[in-house]
Coordinates of C-alpha atoms and ligand atoms in Angstrom, one line a residue:
M1 CA 83.9 114.2 82.3
K2 CA 81.9 115.4 79.2
K3 CA 80.0 112.4 78.7
I4 CA 78.9 111.9 82.0
R5 CA 77.7 115.6 82.5
I6 CA 75.7 115.0 79.7
A7 CA 73.9 111.8 80.6
M8 CA 73.4 113.8 84.3
V9 CA 72.1 116.9 83.0
G10 CA 69.5 114.4 80.8
V11 CA 69.0 112.0 84.1
L12 CA 68.2 115.7 85.7
A13 CA 65.7 116.2 82.8
A14 CA 63.8 113.4 82.7
G15 CA 63.6 113.2 86.3
A16 CA 61.5 116.4 86.2
L17 CA 59.3 115.2 83.4
Y18 CA 59.1 112.0 84.7
T19 CA 58.2 112.8 89.0
V20 CA 55.6 110.8 89.9
G21 CA 53.8 109.6 92.6
P22 CA 51.0 111.0 95.5
S23 CA 53.5 113.4 97.1
T24 CA 55.3 115.3 94.3
A25 CA 57.7 116.0 97.4
T26 CA 59.0 112.9 98.9
A27 CA 58.8 110.9 95.3
A28 CA 62.2 109.7 94.0
P29 CA 62.6 110.4 90.2
T30 CA 62.0 108.1 88.2
Q31 CA 64.7 105.6 86.5
V32 CA 64.2 106.9 82.6
P33 CA 67.0 104.4 80.3
L34 CA 69.8 106.4 80.2
G35 CA 69.8 106.8 76.2
A36 CA 66.2 108.0 76.5
A37 CA 67.9 111.2 78.4
Q38 CA 70.6 110.7 75.6
A39 CA 67.3 111.3 73.2
Q40 CA 65.8 113.9 75.2
S41 CA 69.0 116.1 75.5
K42 CA 70.5 115.5 72.2
G43 CA 67.6 115.1 69.3
N44 CA 67.4 111.4 69.2
S45 CA 71.6 111.7 68.5
A46 CA 72.3 108.6 70.3
A47 CA 70.2 106.6 68.1
R48 CA 72.6 108.0 65.4
T49 CA 75.6 107.4 66.2
S50 CA 75.4 103.9 68.3
G51 CA 75.3 102.3 65.3
A52 CA 72.5 100.0 66.3
P53 CA 69.1 101.8 66.3
N54 CA 68.1 102.7 69.9
T55 CA 64.4 101.6 69.9
D56 CA 64.0 101.3 73.9
L57 CA 62.6 104.5 74.6
P58 CA 60.0 105.6 76.7
L59 CA 57.2 105.1 74.2
R60 CA 55.6 108.6 75.1
L61 CA 59.4 110.1 73.6
L62 CA 58.4 107.9 70.5
A63 CA 55.5 109.4 69.7
K64 CA 56.7 112.6 70.7
Q65 CA 57.8 112.9 67.9
H66 CA 54.7 112.3 65.0
G67 CA 52.5 114.6 67.8
L68 CA 50.4 111.8 68.8
G69 CA 49.7 111.5 72.4
I70 CA 50.1 107.8 74.1
G71 CA 48.2 106.9 76.6
T72 CA 46.5 104.3 79.7
A73 CA 43.3 103.6 81.6
V74 CA 44.3 104.8 84.9
D75 CA 43.5 102.5 88.2
M76 CA 43.6 104.4 90.8
A77 CA 43.5 101.6 93.4
A78 CA 46.3 100.8 91.9
L79 CA 48.0 103.9 91.5
A80 CA 47.7 104.4 95.1
A81 CA 49.2 100.8 96.6
D82 CA 51.6 100.3 93.4
T83 CA 54.9 102.2 93.1
A84 CA 56.0 100.3 90.7
Y85 CA 52.7 101.2 88.8
R86 CA 52.8 104.6 89.1
E87 CA 56.4 105.6 87.8
R88 CA 56.1 103.7 84.5
A89 CA 52.2 105.0 84.3
A90 CA 54.0 108.3 84.4
Q91 CA 57.3 107.2 82.4
E92 CA 55.6 105.8 79.6
F93 CA 52.6 107.6 78.7
S94 CA 51.5 111.0 77.8
A95 CA 47.3 110.5 78.3
V96 CA 45.5 109.2 80.3
T97 CA 42.1 107.7 80.9
A98 CA 40.1 107.4 83.8
E99 CA 39.0 103.3 83.6
N100 CA 36.2 103.5 86.1
V101 CA 36.5 106.5 88.7
M102 CA 34.5 109.2 85.6
K103 CA 31.4 107.2 85.3
W104 CA 28.2 108.0 86.3
S105 CA 28.2 105.7 89.0
E106 CA 31.9 106.5 90.2
L107 CA 30.6 110.3 90.2
E108 CA 27.7 110.5 91.6
P109 CA 26.4 107.0 93.6
T110 CA 23.8 109.4 95.5
R111 CA 21.7 111.6 93.8
G112 CA 23.2 114.9 94.2
Q113 CA 25.7 114.1 96.4
Y114 CA 28.5 114.2 93.9
N115 CA 32.7 111.9 94.9
W116 CA 35.2 114.3 93.1
G117 CA 38.2 112.5 94.6
P118 CA 39.2 110.4 92.6
A119 CA 38.9 111.5 89.5
D120 CA 40.6 115.0 91.0
E121 CA 43.3 112.5 92.0
L122 CA 44.2 111.6 88.2
V123 CA 43.7 115.2 86.9
R124 CA 46.6 116.3 89.6
F125 CA 48.4 113.2 88.6
A126 CA 48.6 114.3 84.9
Q127 CA 49.3 117.3 85.8
R128 CA 52.3 116.2 87.6
N129 CA 53.3 114.3 84.7
G130 CA 52.8 116.3 81.4
Q131 CA 50.3 114.2 80.7
K132 CA 46.5 115.8 78.9
V133 CA 43.2 113.4 80.4
H134 CA 40.8 112.0 78.0
G135 CA 37.5 112.8 79.9
H136 CA 35.5 108.7 79.8
T137 CA 32.7 108.8 79.7
L138 CA 29.4 110.9 79.8
L139 CA 26.3 108.5 78.9
W140 CA 26.7 105.1 78.9
H141 CA 24.1 102.2 79.7
S142 CA 26.6 100.7 81.8
Q143 CA 28.1 101.8 85.4
L144 CA 25.0 103.8 85.9
P145 CA 23.8 104.9 89.5
A146 CA 20.9 102.3 91.1
W147 CA 19.4 105.5 92.4
L148 CA 19.0 106.6 88.3
T149 CA 17.9 102.9 86.6
D150 CA 15.9 102.0 89.7
G151 CA 14.2 105.1 89.7
V152 CA 13.2 105.3 85.6
A153 CA 12.5 101.5 85.9
D154 CA 9.8 101.8 88.6
G155 CA 8.7 105.6 87.2
S156 CA 9.4 107.6 90.4
I157 CA 11.7 109.5 87.4
D158 CA 9.5 110.1 84.0
S159 CA 11.2 111.0 80.6
A160 CA 11.0 114.9 81.4
E161 CA 13.0 114.4 85.4
L162 CA 15.7 112.1 83.2
R163 CA 16.2 114.9 80.6
E164 CA 16.7 117.4 83.5
I165 CA 19.2 115.1 85.2
V166 CA 21.2 113.7 82.2
R167 CA 21.8 117.6 81.0
N168 CA 22.6 118.3 84.8
H169 CA 25.0 115.5 84.8
I170 CA 27.0 116.3 81.4
T171 CA 26.9 120.2 82.1
T172 CA 27.9 119.4 86.4
V173 CA 30.5 117.2 84.4
V174 CA 32.0 118.6 82.0
K175 CA 32.1 122.4 84.0
H176 CA 34.1 120.6 86.9
F177 CA 37.0 119.1 84.4
R178 CA 36.9 122.8 82.8
G179 CA 39.9 123.2 81.2
K180 CA 41.5 119.9 82.4
V181 CA 40.2 117.4 80.6
R182 CA 41.4 117.4 76.5
A183 CA 38.1 115.5 75.2
W184 CA 35.2 113.4 76.3
D185 CA 33.5 110.4 75.6
V186 CA 30.5 112.0 75.3
V187 CA 28.2 108.7 74.0
N188 CA 29.7 105.7 74.8
E189 CA 28.7 102.1 72.5
A190 CA 25.7 104.0 71.3
F191 CA 25.2 101.6 69.1
T192 CA 23.6 97.6 68.9
D193 CA 26.2 95.3 67.1
G194 CA 25.3 93.0 64.3
D195 CA 25.0 93.2 61.0
A196 CA 22.3 95.8 61.0
P197 CA 23.3 98.4 64.1
V198 CA 20.5 100.6 65.2
L199 CA 21.0 102.6 68.1
R200 CA 20.7 100.9 71.4
D201 CA 18.0 100.8 73.6
T202 CA 18.9 103.1 76.6
I203 CA 17.1 104.7 79.1
F204 CA 18.6 107.9 77.2
R205 CA 16.9 106.8 73.7
Q206 CA 13.5 105.5 75.1
H207 CA 13.4 108.8 77.0
L208 CA 15.4 111.3 75.7
G209 CA 14.3 110.2 71.7
P210 CA 16.6 109.3 69.1
D211 CA 18.6 112.9 69.0
Y212 CA 20.0 112.7 72.6
I213 CA 23.2 112.0 70.9
A214 CA 22.5 115.9 69.7
Q215 CA 21.3 116.9 73.0
A216 CA 24.5 115.2 74.9
L217 CA 27.5 116.7 72.8
R218 CA 25.4 119.9 72.7
W219 CA 25.0 120.1 76.6
A220 CA 29.2 119.0 76.8
H221 CA 30.1 121.8 74.2
A222 CA 27.9 124.8 76.3
A223 CA 30.0 123.6 79.7
D224 CA 33.1 123.4 77.8
P225 CA 33.3 125.3 74.5
K226 CA 36.8 124.5 74.7
A227 CA 37.3 120.3 75.1
K228 CA 36.6 117.8 72.3
L229 CA 33.9 116.0 72.4
F230 CA 33.6 111.9 70.7
L231 CA 32.1 109.4 70.6
N232 CA 33.4 106.0 70.9
D233 CA 32.6 102.3 70.7
Y234 CA 33.9 98.6 70.5
A235 CA 34.4 96.3 66.9
I236 CA 34.6 99.9 64.5
D237 CA 38.1 99.1 64.1
N238 CA 37.8 98.3 60.6
I239 CA 35.5 98.9 57.8
N240 CA 31.9 97.0 58.7
P241 CA 28.0 98.0 59.0
K242 CA 28.8 99.1 63.3
S243 CA 31.8 101.4 61.9
T244 CA 29.4 102.5 59.1
A245 CA 26.3 103.5 60.6
Y246 CA 29.4 105.8 63.0
Y247 CA 30.0 107.3 59.7
E248 CA 26.4 107.9 58.7
L249 CA 26.3 109.3 62.1
A250 CA 28.9 111.8 62.2
K251 CA 27.8 112.6 58.7
Q252 CA 24.2 114.3 59.6
L253 CA 25.5 115.3 62.5
R254 CA 28.0 117.6 60.7
R255 CA 25.7 118.5 58.4
Q256 CA 23.5 119.9 61.4
R257 CA 26.9 121.5 62.5
V258 CA 26.1 119.3 66.2
P259 CA 29.4 120.0 68.1
L260 CA 31.3 116.3 67.6
H261 CA 34.8 116.5 66.7
G262 CA 36.5 112.9 67.3
Q263 CA 35.5 109.4 67.0
G264 CA 37.2 106.4 69.2
F265 CA 38.2 103.4 69.0
Q266 CA 38.0 101.4 71.5
G267 CA 40.7 98.7 69.9
H268 CA 39.6 95.7 72.3
L269 CA 40.9 93.1 69.7
D270 CA 41.1 89.3 70.5
L271 CA 43.1 87.0 68.5
Q272 CA 39.6 84.0 67.9
Y273 CA 38.4 87.2 65.9
P274 CA 39.9 88.4 62.7
L275 CA 42.8 91.2 62.0
P276 CA 41.2 94.2 61.8
I277 CA 43.4 95.2 58.5
D278 CA 41.0 97.9 57.0
A279 CA 41.6 100.3 59.5
P280 CA 43.8 103.1 58.1
Q281 CA 40.9 103.5 55.4
N282 CA 38.6 102.6 58.1
L283 CA 39.5 105.7 59.7
A284 CA 40.7 108.2 57.1
R285 CA 37.2 108.3 55.8
F286 CA 36.3 110.2 59.6
D287 CA 39.3 112.1 59.3
K288 CA 37.8 113.4 55.5
L289 CA 35.0 114.4 57.7
G290 CA 37.5 116.5 59.8
L291 CA 37.0 114.8 62.6
E292 CA 40.1 113.4 65.1
T293 CA 40.3 110.2 65.2
A294 CA 41.8 108.2 68.2
F295 CA 42.2 104.5 69.4
T296 CA 40.9 104.4 73.1
E297 CA 41.2 101.5 75.1
V298 CA 43.6 99.3 72.7
D299 CA 43.8 95.8 74.4
V300 CA 44.7 91.6 72.3
R301 CA 43.2 89.5 74.8
F302 CA 43.9 85.6 73.5
F303 CA 43.2 82.3 75.5
L304 CA 45.6 81.4 77.7
P305 CA 48.0 79.7 78.1
G306 CA 50.1 81.7 75.6
D307 CA 52.9 80.6 73.0
T308 CA 54.9 82.2 70.4
Y309 CA 52.5 82.2 67.6
K310 CA 49.7 84.0 70.1
E311 CA 53.0 86.9 70.7
A312 CA 53.0 86.8 67.3
G313 CA 49.3 87.4 67.0
Q314 CA 49.3 89.8 69.7
V315 CA 52.4 92.0 68.0
G316 CA 50.9 92.1 64.9
S317 CA 47.3 93.3 66.2
F318 CA 48.8 96.3 68.7
N319 CA 50.8 97.5 65.8
T320 CA 48.2 97.7 62.8
L321 CA 46.0 99.7 65.3
L322 CA 48.8 101.7 66.2
S323 CA 50.4 102.1 62.4
A324 CA 46.0 102.6 61.8
C325 CA 46.3 105.4 63.8
L326 CA 50.0 106.9 62.2
L327 CA 48.7 106.4 59.0
T328 CA 45.3 109.2 59.6
P329 CA 46.6 112.9 59.9
R330 CA 44.4 113.6 62.8
C331 CA 44.6 110.9 64.4
V332 CA 45.7 112.0 67.7
M333 CA 45.5 109.5 70.2
F334 CA 46.5 105.3 70.9
T335 CA 45.6 105.1 74.3
V336 CA 45.9 101.2 75.8
W337 CA 43.4 100.1 78.3
G338 CA 45.8 99.4 80.8
F339 CA 49.8 98.7 80.3
T340 CA 50.2 95.8 82.9
D341 CA 48.5 92.1 83.0
K342 CA 48.6 93.3 86.8
Y343 CA 45.2 94.8 86.7
S344 CA 43.8 94.4 83.5
W345 CA 40.4 93.7 83.5
V346 CA 40.3 90.4 80.8
P347 CA 40.7 87.9 83.1
G348 CA 37.9 88.5 84.9
F349 CA 35.3 89.4 81.7
F350 CA 36.0 87.2 78.9
D351 CA 36.4 83.5 80.1
G352 CA 40.3 82.0 79.9
Q353 CA 41.3 85.2 78.5
G354 CA 44.0 87.3 79.5
S355 CA 47.8 88.5 78.9
A356 CA 45.7 91.8 77.3
T357 CA 48.3 94.4 77.9
P358 CA 51.6 95.8 76.6
L359 CA 53.6 94.5 79.6
D360 CA 53.8 91.5 81.8
E361 CA 52.3 91.6 85.5
N362 CA 56.2 92.1 87.4
F363 CA 56.1 95.4 84.3
Q364 CA 58.1 93.5 82.5
P365 CA 58.3 94.4 78.1
K366 CA 56.0 91.7 75.7
A367 CA 57.4 91.0 72.2
A368 CA 54.0 93.6 72.2
Y369 CA 55.9 95.8 74.4
R370 CA 58.7 96.2 71.7
G371 CA 56.7 95.8 68.9
L372 CA 55.2 99.5 69.6
Q373 CA 58.5 101.4 70.3
Q374 CA 60.2 99.8 66.8
V375 CA 56.8 100.9 65.0
L376 CA 57.0 105.2 66.3
A377 CA 60.2 104.7 66.2
V378 CA 60.4 103.2 62.2
A379 CA 58.0 105.7 61.3
S380 CA 60.5 108.6 62.8
D381 CA 62.9 106.9 60.6
P382 CA 65.7 108.8 62.4
N383 CA 68.3 106.6 60.1
N384 CA 67.1 107.4 56.9
R385 CA 69.7 106.9 54.1
R386 CA 66.9 106.9 51.6
G387 CA 69.1 107.9 48.4
F388 CA 66.1 106.4 45.8
Ligands
XIL1 C1 35.7 98.2 81.9 C2 36.7 98.8 83.1 O1 37.6 98.0 82.9 C3 36.4 97.3 84.3 O2 37.5 98.2 85.6 C4 35.2 97.8 84.8 O3 34.7 96.8 85.8 C5 33.8 97.7 83.8 O4 34.7 98.6 82.8 N1 34.5 99.6 77.1 C6 34.5 100.8 77.5 C7 35.2 100.7 79.7 O5 34.3 101.4 77.9 O6 34.4 101.6 79.9 C8 34.9 99.0 80.2 O7 35.7 99.8 81.0 C9 35.9 98.7 78.8 C10 34.9 98.1 77.7

């Protein structure tokens, strides 16, 4: 009887934490594995008493003991239509990033008319589920509204006007979400690839000049002084010319007292390229500058069909990045770019590739998911008997 009561209390507590759905009143409490409920109410003693370690807990529970946010990109169409998606998003993650709905083309499709609906819906979902919101993204050369790119291209928007438009966009968006968004990717993908990266030749660089990044950071900071301000890019997980370009920029901005607080590493990995095994050393140098770090968009793609070699490679890839984060004192968040293959962006963008997320199309855990659980659990070391 006593046992059942403990389990019930645990389940109720978990239910309260993980209540999901568009209307909280009707949503059934999400099923949380019994182990999770026990761990939550009894300080993970289940793992100690049952003999075998219980690593099969929601990622957010396992990450909590490290003070690490574990996040996912959220597809708002899936969130509205798919109950399993909604429940899992609430159950597994303590942070969310809008996969698309906070991008400029989505927020302001028509000049001067902001469409806040979907982004506000995500913020409400996050608040109901005790999740933090990572804002993505204020300035990016991609997914810009046509009125803006067309206007700049045909000269009807000149440099002075573009500067005002950018300042106004950053100010409006950051103020709208003030106190609701923990951190912003202020500029996304600012550098080119290759051996000698330079600032990408975007409309921002062309018309506002090379210090547009510093400007953007200052405007964002004025609009929400408490928000953490990040730069974010892909192919910078390792120590390489592009990550070094960010490191040098970060040093310069900090020296100039520009409000830069974090560096985001997207972490879109592909098994055909080398594993970013230097990620801990790479993150450490940003950490030493006093910056937060975060993996912001992790997925690990490969050419289909999968096989056991590829699955193993995928486990290693996810775990390499998660371990790098856990080894870095101020690595605050590990976010996957979609948690189920059912809605992953990968097959649509990379011909022949897929299977890039931790859960399959039916929300069943892959080895990659188990690997993340194990790394998070190992790092907590609940069975520590080391007398060495
Ligand atoms: C992707 C989304 O996942 C897609 O749905 C969209 O069509 C294109 O953008 N780097 C980023 C993300 O910073 O915003 C991108 O997201 C993936 C690459």
